[in-house]
Structures are given as structure tokens and as C-alpha cells.
PDB file of C-alpha atoms and ligand atoms in Angstrom:
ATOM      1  CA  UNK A   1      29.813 -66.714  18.955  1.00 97.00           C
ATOM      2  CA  UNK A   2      27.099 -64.493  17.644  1.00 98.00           C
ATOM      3  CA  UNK A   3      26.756 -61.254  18.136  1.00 98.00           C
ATOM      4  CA  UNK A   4      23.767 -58.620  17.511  1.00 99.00           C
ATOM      5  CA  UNK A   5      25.154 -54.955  16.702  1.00 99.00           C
ATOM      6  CA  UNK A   6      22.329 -52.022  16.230  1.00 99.00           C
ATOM      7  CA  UNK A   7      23.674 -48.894  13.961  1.00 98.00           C
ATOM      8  CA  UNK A   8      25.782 -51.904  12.111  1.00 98.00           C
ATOM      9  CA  UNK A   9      24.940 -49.509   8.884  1.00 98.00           C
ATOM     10  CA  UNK A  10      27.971 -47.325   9.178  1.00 98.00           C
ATOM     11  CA  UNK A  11      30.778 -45.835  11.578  1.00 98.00           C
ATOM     12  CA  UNK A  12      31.288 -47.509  14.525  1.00 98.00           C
ATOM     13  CA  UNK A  13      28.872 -50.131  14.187  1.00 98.00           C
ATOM     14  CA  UNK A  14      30.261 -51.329  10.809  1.00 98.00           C
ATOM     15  CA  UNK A  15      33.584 -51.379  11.998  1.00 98.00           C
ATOM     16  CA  UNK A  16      32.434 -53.276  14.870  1.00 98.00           C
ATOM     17  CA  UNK A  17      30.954 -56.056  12.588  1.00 98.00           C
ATOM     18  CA  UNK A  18      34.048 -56.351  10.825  1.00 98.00           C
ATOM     19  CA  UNK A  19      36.063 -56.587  13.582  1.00 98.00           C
ATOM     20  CA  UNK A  20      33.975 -59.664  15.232  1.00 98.00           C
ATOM     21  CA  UNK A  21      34.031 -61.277  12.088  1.00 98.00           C
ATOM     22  CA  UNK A  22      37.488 -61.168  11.765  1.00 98.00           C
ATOM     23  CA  UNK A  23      37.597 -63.388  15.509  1.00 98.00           C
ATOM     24  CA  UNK A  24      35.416 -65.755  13.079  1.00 98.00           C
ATOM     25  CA  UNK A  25      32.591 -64.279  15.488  1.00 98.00           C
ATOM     26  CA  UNK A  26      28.783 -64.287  12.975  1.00 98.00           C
ATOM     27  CA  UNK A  27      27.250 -61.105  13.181  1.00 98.00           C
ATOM     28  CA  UNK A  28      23.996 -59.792  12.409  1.00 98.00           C
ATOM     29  CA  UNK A  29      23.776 -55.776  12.153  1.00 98.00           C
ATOM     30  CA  UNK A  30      20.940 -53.605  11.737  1.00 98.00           C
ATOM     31  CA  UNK A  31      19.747 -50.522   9.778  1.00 98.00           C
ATOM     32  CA  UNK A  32      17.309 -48.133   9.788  1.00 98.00           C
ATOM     33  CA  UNK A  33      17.427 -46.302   6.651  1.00 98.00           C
ATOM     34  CA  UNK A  34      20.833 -47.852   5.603  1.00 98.00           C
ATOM     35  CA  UNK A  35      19.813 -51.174   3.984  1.00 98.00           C
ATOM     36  CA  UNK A  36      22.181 -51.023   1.010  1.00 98.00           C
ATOM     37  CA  UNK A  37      24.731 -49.638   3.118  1.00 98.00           C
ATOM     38  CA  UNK A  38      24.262 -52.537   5.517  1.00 98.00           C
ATOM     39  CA  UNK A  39      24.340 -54.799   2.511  1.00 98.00           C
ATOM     40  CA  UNK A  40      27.717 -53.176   1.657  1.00 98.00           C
ATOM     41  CA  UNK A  41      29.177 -54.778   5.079  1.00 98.00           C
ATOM     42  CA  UNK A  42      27.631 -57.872   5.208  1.00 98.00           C
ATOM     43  CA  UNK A  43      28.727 -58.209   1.344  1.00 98.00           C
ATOM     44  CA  UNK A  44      32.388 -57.294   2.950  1.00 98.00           C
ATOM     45  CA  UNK A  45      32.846 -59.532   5.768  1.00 98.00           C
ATOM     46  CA  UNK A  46      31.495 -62.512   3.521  1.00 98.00           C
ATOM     47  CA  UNK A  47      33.739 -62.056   1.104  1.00 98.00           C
ATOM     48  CA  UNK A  48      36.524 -62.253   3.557  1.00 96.00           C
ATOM     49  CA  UNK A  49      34.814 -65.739   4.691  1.00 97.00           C
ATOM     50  CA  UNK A  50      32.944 -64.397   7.876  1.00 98.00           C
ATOM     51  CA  UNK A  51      29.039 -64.960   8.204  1.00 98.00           C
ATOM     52  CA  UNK A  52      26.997 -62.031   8.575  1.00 98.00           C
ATOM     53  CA  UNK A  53      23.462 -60.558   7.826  1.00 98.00           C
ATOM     54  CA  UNK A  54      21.172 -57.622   8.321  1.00 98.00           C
ATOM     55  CA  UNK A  55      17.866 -56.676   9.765  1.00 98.00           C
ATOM     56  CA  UNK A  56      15.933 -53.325  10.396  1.00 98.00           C
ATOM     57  CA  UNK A  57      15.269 -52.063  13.964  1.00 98.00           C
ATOM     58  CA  UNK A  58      14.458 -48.581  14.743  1.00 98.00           C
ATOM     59  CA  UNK A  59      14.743 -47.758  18.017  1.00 98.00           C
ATOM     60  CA  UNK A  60      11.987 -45.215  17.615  1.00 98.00           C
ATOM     61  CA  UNK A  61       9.338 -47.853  16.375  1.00 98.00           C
ATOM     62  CA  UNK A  62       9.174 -50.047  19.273  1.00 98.00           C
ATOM     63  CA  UNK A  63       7.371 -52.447  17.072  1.00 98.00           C
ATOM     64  CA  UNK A  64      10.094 -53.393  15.166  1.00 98.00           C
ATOM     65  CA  UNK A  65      12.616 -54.600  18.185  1.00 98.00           C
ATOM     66  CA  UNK A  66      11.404 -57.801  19.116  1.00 98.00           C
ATOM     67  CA  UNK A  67      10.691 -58.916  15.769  1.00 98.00           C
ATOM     68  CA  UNK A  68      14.040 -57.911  14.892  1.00 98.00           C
ATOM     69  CA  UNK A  69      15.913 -60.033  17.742  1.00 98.00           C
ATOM     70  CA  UNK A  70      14.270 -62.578  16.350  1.00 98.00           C
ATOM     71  CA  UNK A  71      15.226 -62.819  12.828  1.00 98.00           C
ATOM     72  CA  UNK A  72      18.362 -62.367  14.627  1.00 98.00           C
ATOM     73  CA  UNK A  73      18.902 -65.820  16.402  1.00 97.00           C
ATOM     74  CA  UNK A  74      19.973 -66.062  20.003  1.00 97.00           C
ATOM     75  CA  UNK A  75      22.942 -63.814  20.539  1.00 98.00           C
ATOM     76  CA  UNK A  76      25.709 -64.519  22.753  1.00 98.00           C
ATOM     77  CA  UNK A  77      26.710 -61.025  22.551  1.00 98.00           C
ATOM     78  CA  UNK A  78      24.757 -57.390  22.031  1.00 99.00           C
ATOM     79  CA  UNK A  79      26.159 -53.937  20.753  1.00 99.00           C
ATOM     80  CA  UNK A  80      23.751 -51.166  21.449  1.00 99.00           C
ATOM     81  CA  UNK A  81      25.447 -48.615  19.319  1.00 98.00           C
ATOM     82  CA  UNK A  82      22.556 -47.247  17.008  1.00 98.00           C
ATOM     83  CA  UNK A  83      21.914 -43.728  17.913  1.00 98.00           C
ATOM     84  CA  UNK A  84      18.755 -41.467  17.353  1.00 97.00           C
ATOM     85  CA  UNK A  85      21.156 -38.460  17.351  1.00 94.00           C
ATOM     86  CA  UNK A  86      18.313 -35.986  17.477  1.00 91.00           C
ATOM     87  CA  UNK A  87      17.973 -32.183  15.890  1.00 85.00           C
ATOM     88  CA  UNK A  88      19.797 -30.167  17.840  1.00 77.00           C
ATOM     89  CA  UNK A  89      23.380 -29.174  17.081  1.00 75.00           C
ATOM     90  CA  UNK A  90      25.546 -28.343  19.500  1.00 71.00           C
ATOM     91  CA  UNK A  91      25.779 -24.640  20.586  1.00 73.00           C
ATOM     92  CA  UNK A  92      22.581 -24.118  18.497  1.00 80.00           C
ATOM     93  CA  UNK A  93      19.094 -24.222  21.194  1.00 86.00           C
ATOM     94  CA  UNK A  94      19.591 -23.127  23.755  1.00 88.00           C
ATOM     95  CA  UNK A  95      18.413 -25.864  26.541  1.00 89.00           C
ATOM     96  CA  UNK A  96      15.096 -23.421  27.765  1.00 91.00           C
ATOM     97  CA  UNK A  97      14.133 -24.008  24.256  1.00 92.00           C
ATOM     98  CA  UNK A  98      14.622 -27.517  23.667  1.00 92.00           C
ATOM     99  CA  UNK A  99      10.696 -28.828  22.869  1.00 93.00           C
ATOM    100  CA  UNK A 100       9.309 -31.569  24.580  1.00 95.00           C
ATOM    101  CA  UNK A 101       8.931 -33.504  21.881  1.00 95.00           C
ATOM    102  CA  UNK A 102      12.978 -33.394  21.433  1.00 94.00           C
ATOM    103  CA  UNK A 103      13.257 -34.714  24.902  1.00 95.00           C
ATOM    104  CA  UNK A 104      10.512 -37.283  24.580  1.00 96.00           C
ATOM    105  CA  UNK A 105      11.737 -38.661  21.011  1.00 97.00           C
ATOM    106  CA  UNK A 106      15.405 -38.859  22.399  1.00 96.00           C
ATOM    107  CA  UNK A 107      14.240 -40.976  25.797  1.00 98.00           C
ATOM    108  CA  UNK A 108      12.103 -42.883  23.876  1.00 98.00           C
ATOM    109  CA  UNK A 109      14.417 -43.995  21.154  1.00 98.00           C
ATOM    110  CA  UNK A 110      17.654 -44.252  22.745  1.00 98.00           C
ATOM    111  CA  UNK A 111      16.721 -45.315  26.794  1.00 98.00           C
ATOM    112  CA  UNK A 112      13.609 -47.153  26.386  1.00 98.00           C
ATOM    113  CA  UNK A 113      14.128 -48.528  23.036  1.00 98.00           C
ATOM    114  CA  UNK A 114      17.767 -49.758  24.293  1.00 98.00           C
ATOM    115  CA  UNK A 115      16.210 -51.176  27.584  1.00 98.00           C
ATOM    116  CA  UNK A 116      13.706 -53.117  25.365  1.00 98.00           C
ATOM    117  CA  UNK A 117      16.504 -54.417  22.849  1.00 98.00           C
ATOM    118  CA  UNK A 118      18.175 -55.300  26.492  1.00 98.00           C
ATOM    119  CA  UNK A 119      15.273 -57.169  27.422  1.00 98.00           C
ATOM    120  CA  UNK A 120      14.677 -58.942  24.320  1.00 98.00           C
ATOM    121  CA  UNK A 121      18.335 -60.860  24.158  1.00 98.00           C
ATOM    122  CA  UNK A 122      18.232 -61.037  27.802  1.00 98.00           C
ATOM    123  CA  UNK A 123      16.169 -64.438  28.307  1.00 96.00           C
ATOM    124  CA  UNK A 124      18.401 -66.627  26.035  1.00 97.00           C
ATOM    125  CA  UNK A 125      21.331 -65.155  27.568  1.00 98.00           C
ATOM    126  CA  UNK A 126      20.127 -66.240  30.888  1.00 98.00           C
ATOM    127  CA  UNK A 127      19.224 -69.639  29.993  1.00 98.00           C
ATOM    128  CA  UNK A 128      22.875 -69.957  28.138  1.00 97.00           C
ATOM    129  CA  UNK A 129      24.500 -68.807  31.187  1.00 98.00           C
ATOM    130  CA  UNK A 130      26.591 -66.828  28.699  1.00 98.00           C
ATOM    131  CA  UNK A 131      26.104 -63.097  27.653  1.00 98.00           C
ATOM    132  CA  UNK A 132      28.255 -60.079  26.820  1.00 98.00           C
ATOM    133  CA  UNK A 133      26.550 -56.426  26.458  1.00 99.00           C
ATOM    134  CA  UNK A 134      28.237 -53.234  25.230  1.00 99.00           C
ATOM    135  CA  UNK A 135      26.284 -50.036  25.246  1.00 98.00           C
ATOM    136  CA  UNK A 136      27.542 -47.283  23.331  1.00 98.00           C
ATOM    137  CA  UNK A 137      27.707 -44.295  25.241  1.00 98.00           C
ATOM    138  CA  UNK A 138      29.775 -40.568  24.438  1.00 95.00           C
ATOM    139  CA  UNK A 139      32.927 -38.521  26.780  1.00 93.00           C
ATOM    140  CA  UNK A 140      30.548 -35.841  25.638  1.00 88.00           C
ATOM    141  CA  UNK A 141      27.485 -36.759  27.248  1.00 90.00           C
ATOM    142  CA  UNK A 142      29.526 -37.764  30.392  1.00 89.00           C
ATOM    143  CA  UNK A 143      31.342 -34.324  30.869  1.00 87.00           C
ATOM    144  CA  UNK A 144      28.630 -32.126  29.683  1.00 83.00           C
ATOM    145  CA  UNK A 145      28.149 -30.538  25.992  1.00 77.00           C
ATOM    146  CA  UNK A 146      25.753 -27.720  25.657  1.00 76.00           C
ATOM    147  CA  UNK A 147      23.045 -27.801  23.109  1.00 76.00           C
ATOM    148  CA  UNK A 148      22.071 -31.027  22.382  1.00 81.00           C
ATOM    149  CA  UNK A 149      21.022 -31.984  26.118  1.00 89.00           C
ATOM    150  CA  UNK A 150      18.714 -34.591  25.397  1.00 93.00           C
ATOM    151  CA  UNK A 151      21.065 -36.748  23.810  1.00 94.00           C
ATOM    152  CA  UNK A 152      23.164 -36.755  26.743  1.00 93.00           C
ATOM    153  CA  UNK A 153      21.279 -37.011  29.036  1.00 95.00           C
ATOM    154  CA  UNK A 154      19.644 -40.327  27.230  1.00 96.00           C
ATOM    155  CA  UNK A 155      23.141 -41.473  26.794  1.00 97.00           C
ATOM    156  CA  UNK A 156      23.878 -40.729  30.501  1.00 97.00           C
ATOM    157  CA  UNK A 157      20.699 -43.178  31.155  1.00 98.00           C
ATOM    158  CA  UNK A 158      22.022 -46.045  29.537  1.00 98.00           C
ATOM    159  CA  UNK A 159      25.291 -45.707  32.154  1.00 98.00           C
ATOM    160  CA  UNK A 160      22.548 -46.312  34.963  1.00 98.00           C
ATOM    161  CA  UNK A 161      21.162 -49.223  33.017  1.00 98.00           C
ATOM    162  CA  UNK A 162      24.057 -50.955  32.102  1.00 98.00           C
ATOM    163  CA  UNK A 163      25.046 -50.733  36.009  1.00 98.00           C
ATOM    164  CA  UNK A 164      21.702 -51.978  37.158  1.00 98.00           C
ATOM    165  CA  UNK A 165      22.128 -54.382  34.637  1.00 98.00           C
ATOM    166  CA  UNK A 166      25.228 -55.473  35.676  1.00 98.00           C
ATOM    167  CA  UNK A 167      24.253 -56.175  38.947  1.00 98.00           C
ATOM    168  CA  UNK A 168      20.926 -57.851  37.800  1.00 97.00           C
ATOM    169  CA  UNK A 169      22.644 -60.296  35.103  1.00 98.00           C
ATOM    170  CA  UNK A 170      25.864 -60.742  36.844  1.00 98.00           C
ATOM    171  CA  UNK A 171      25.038 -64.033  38.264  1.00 98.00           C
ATOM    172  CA  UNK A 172      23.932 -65.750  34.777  1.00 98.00           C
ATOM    173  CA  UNK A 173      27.432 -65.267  33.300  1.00 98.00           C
ATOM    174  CA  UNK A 174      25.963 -61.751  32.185  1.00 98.00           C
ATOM    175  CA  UNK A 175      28.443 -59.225  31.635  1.00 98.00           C
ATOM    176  CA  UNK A 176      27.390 -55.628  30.771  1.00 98.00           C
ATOM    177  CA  UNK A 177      29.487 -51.989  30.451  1.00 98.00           C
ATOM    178  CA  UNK A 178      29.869 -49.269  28.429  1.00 98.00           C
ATOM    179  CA  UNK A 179      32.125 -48.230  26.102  1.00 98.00           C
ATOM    180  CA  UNK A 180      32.479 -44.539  26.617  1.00 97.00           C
ATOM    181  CA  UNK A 181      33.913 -42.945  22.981  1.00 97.00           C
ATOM    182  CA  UNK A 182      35.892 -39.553  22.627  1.00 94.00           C
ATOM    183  CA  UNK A 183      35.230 -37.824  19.065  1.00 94.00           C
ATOM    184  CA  UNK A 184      35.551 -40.498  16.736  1.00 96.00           C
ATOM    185  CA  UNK A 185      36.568 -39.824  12.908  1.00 95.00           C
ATOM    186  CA  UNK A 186      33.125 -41.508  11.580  1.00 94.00           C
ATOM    187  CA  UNK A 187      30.672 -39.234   8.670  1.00 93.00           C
ATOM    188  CA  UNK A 188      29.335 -37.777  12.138  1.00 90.00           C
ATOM    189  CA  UNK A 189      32.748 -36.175  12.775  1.00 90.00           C
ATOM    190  CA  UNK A 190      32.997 -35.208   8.724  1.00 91.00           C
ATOM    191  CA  UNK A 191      31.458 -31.527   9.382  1.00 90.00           C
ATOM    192  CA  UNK A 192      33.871 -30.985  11.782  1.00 91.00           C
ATOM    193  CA  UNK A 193      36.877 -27.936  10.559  1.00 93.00           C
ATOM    194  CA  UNK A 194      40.302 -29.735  10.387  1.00 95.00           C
ATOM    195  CA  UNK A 195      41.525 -27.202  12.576  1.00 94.00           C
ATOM    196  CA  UNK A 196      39.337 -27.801  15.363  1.00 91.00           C
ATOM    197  CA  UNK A 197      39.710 -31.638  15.095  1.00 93.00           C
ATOM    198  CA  UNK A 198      43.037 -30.999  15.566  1.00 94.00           C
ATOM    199  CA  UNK A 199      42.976 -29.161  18.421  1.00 92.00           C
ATOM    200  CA  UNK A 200      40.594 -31.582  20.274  1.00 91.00           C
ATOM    201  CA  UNK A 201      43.159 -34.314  19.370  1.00 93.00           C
ATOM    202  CA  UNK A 202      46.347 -32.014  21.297  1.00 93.00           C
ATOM    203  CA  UNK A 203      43.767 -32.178  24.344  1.00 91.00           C
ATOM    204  CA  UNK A 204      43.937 -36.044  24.685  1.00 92.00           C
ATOM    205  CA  UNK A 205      46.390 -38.169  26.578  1.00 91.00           C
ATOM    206  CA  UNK A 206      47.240 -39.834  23.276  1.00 91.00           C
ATOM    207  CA  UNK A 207      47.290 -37.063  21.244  1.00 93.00           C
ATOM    208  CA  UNK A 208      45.094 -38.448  18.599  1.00 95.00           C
ATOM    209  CA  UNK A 209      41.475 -38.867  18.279  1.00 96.00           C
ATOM    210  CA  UNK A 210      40.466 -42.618  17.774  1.00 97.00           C
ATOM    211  CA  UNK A 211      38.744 -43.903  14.463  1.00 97.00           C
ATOM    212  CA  UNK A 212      36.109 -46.489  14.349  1.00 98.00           C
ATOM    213  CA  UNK A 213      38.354 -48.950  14.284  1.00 98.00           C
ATOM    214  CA  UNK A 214      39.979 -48.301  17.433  1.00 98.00           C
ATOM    215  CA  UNK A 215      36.683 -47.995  19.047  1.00 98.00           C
ATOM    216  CA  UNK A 216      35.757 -51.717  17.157  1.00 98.00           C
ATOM    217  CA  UNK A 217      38.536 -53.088  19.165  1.00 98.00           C
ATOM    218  CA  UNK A 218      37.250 -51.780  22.788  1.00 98.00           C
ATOM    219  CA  UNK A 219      34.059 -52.932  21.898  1.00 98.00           C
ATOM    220  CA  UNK A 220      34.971 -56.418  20.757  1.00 98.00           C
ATOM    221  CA  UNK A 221      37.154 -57.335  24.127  1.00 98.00           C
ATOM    222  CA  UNK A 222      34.486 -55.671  26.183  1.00 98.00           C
ATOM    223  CA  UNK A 223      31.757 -58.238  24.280  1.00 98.00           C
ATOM    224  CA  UNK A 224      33.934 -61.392  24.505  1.00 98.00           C
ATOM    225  CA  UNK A 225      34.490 -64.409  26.098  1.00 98.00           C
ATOM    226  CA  UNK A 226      38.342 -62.628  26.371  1.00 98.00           C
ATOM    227  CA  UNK A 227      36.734 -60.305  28.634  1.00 98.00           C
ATOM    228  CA  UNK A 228      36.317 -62.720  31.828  1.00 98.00           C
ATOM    229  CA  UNK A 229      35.409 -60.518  34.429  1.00 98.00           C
ATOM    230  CA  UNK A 230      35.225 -56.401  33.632  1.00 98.00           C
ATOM    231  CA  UNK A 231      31.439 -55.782  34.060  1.00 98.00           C
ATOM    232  CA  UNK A 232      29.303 -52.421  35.183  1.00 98.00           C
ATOM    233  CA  UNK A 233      32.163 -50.237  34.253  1.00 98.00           C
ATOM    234  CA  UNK A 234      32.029 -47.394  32.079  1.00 97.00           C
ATOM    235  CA  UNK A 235      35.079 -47.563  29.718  1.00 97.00           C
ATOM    236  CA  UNK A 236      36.660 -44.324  28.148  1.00 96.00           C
ATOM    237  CA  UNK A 237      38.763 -44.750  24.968  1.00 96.00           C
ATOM    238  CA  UNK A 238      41.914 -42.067  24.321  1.00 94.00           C
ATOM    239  CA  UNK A 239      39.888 -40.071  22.481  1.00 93.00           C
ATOM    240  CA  UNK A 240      37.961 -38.514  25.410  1.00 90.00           C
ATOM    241  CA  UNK A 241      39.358 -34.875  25.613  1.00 81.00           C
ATOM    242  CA  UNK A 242      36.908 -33.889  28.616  1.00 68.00           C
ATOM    243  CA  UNK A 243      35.390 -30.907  29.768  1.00 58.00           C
ATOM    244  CA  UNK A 244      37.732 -28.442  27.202  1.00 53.00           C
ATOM    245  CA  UNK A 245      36.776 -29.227  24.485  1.00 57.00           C
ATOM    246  CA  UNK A 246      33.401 -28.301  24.277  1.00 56.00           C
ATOM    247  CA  UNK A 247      34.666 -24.926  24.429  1.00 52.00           C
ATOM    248  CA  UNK A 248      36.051 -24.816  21.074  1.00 52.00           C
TER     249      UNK A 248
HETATM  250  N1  LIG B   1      31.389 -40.430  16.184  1.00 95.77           N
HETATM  251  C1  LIG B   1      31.607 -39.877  17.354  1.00 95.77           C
HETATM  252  O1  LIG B   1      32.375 -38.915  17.489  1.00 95.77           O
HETATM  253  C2  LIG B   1      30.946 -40.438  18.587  1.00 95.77           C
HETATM  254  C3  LIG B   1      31.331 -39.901  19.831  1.00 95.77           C
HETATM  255  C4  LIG B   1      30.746 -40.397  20.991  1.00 95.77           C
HETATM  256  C5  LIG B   1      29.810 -41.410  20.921  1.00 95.77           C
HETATM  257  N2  LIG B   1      29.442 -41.905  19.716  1.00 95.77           N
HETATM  258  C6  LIG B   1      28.430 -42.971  19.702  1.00 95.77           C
HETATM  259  O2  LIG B   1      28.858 -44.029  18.880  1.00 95.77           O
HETATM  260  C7  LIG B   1      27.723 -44.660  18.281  1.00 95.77           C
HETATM  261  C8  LIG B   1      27.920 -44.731  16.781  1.00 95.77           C
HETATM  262  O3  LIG B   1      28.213 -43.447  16.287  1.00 95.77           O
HETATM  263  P1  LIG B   1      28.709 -43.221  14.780  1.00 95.77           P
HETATM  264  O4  LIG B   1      29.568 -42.036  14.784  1.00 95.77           O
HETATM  265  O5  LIG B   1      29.199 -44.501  14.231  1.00 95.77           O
HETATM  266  O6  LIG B   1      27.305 -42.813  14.128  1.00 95.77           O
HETATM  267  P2  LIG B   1      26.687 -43.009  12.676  1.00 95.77           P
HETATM  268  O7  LIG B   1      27.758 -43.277  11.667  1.00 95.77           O
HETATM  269  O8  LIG B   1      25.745 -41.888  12.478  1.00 95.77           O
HETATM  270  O9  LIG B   1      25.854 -44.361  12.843  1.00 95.77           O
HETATM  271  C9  LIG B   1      24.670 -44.372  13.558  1.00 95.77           C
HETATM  272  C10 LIG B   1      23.985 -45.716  13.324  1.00 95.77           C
HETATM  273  O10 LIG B   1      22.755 -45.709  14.054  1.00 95.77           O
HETATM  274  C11 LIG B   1      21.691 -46.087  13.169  1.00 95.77           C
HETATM  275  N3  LIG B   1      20.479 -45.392  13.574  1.00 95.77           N
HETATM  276  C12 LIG B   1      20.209 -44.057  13.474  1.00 95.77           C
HETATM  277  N4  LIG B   1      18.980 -43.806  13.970  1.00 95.77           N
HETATM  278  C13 LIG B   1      18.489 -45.008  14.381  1.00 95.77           C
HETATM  279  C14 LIG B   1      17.271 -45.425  14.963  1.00 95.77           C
HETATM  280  N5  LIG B   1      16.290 -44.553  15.218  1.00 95.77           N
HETATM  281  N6  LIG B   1      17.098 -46.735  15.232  1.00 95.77           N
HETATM  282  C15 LIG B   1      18.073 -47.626  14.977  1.00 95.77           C
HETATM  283  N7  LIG B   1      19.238 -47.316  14.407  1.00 95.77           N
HETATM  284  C16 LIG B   1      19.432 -46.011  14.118  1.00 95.77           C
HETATM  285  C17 LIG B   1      22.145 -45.689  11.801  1.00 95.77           C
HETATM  286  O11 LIG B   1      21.444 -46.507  10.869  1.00 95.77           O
HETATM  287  P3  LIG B   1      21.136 -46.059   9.337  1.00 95.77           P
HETATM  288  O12 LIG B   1      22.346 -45.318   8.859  1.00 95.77           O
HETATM  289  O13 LIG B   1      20.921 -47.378   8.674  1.00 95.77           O
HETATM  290  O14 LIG B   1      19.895 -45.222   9.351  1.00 95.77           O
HETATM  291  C18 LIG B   1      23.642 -45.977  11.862  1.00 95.77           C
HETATM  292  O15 LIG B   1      23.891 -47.335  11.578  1.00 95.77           O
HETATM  293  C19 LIG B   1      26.510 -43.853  18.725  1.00 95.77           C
HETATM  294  O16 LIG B   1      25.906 -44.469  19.830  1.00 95.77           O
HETATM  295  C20 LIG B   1      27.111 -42.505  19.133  1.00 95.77           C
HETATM  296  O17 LIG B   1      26.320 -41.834  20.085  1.00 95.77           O
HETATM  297  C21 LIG B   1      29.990 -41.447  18.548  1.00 95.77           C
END
């Protein structure tokens, strides 16, 4: 089995890779401006015996997709978790001031450049009659989080594509869905007061928001041959503390 992750440079994505190498799965991640961090994983999953390696996509330069996929190798299974997560903070614009160019950059890098990476393992996965994808998507964007709008909306775009998809792909073996993630404890969730992490985490079923890893392990069974049939579904881990929390 090999698998394609984008964003393989840190967080989820790197815990991802790890966690398909360690079901002997090779993995190839990508980085945009994380080579050596990239290194860092490949360097760790080889030197527990798994086969990995890295490449650089940026989902803002179009260019470099393709050409990316292909250093890659046909894929039996893709991760779209890189993010462009854009400038605006929560809470901070508010959306009448949002520029265009926010909305265009977000669409462009994170809908468009995700339906291209789509299209570009697509064709092998057809021919293979095999394929698992796994889009990356946020409880955030799904219940509504004020400020930085054009993220979620672009991450509310990829639950339409990976449906469509679903449908399209189905019939080639294809299987496609979303794995929705609560806060997760990655550098993204580092700027984050204790306090208020903690009070997110009382909101959830679980009482506990997930880490990486737990998200890794979603991710894997949702882009495996163990997962035989679950397609076109948008899959929320523990973590998801809905609408509440974005009133903290
Ligand atoms: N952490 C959370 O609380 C949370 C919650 C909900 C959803 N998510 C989703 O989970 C995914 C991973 O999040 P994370 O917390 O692991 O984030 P992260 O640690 O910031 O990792 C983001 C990854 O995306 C890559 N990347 C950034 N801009 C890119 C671009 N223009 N083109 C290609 N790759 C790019 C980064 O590469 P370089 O570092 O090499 O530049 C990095 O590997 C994202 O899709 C995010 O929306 C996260």
C-alpha cells in the first residue's frame, strides 16, 4: 500500500505518516516550507524500518501538483490534509472586511488546488480498481466560527467534493470521506490559553480534546483496505465540541 499525504511536514499529517508506516503502509508526504522538518519524519519512520519520502506541493502554486504526484508513484491511498490556513484569526476581521484576495487565495489553494491533487491520483486509482481518499476537513468550519470565514467555507467545499466524489468513483473501488477534526493539540493549537483548552475539552462527549495521533488513527482506517465500505461520509472525531465553543 502506498499512500500520498499533503501537510506530511508536521501535526496531523506527520502523525498520519507514522501511523501508515507502522501498518508497513510506504508513504510519501509533502512540504511546503517544511523540508527539513519533513526530512525529520521520513528520517523517523525509516529508522523504525518503514519506507517513506518527501516532495514539495503547494497548493497555492498549481504548478507544482502534478509534478509532485508524480515523483510520488501511483498511490493507492490520498490524505488531503495540507492547509493554506489563511490571515485571519478568529474573532479578528470582521467578515464585511475580509478582502477579496483572502477569499480568492483560500478557494484557490485549499478547493481547487485539492480538486486538482484529486484529479491527479484519480486515473491510476481507476485503472487499479483500488483507491482510498481522506480529506481533511474542521468541526469548526462545519458549525460555524466567526472570523476566519474563508477557511471554512473552503473547508466546507471539500465536504461537497468528497460527496460528489464519492458518488463519481464509487464504482472503481473508489472510496472517498472526510475526516471531520475537533481542536486538535498540534503547534496550531499551541497559542491557545490552557484554560480555554480546557474548557473546550469539558464541552466534548469524551471529555478530552484529541491529539494528532488520535486523528492519525481515523484517518488511517478511513484510507484502508480495513475500511470496506464507509464512503461519502463526513466523519467527526471526539474532539468536536460544536457550536459552544466558538464562544469562548
Ligand atoms: N489542529 C487543529 O485543531 C485542527 C482542527 C480542525 C481541522 N484541522 C485540519 O487538520 C489539517 C492539519 O492541521 P494541523 O493542525 O496538523 O496543521 P499544521 O501543523 O499547521 O500543518 C499544516 C500542514 O500543511 C502544510 N501546508 C501549509 N500551507 C500549505 C500550502 N499552501 N500547500 C501545501 N501544504 C501546505 C504545512 O507544510 P509546511 O509546514 O511544510 O509549510 C504543514 O505540513 C488541516 O487541514 C487543518 O485544517 C486541524
Amino acid at each position: 500500500m502506498h499512500v500520498l499525504i499533503t501537510g506530511g511536514s508536521s501535526g496531523i499529517g506527520a502523525a498520519t505518516a507514522l501511523a501508515y508506516a507502522k501498518t508497513g503502509a510506504r508513504v510519501t508526504i509533502t512540504y511546503k516550507s517544511g523540508a527539513d522538518r519533513a526530512a525529520e519524519v521520513v528520517k523517523r519512520i525509516e529508522e523504525e524500518g518503514g519506507e517513506a519520502a518527501a516532495v514539495h506541493l503547494d497548493l497555492e502554486d498549481h504548478t507544482t501538483i502534478a509534478p509532485a504526484v508524480a515523483e510520488a508513484g501511483p498511490v493507492d491511498a490520498l490524505v488531503a490534509n495540507a492547509v493554506r490556513w489563511g490571515t485571519i484569526m478568529p474573532n479578528s476581521v470582521p467578515f464585511e472586511d475580509v478582502p477579496a484576495a483572502e477569499w480568492t487565495a483560500a478557494l484557490h489553494a485549499n478547493v481547487v488546488g485539492n480538486a486538482l491533487l484529486a484529479q491527479a491520483v484519480l486515473r491510476e486509482m481507476r485503472r487499479r480498481k483500488f483507491g482510498r481518499i481522506v480529506f481533511v476537513s474542521s468541526g469548526a468550519a462545519e458549525e460555524g466560527m466567526p472570523g476566519p470565514g474563508p477557511y471554512g467555507t473552503a473547508k466546507m467545499a471539500l465536504h461537497g467534493m468528497a460527496r460528489a466524489l464519492a458518488w463519481e468513483a464509487g464504482r472503481d473501488g473508489i472510496l472517498v470521506n472526510v475526516a471531520v477534526a475537533g481542536l486538535t493539540i498540534t503547534g496550531v493549537s499551541r497559542p491557545i490559553p490552557q484554560p480555554v483548552l480546557d474548557e473546550i475539552a469539558a464541552r466534548t462527549p469524551s471529555r478530552r480534546l484529541s491529539t494528532a495521533d488520535d486523528l492519525a488513527a481515523l484517518i488511517v482506517f478511513l484510507g484502508s483496505a480495513a475500511n470496506r465500505n464507509v464512503t461519502g461520509e463526513f466523519v467527526r472525531d471526539g474532539s468536536n465540541a460544536g457550536r459552544s465553543s466558538h464562544a469562548l
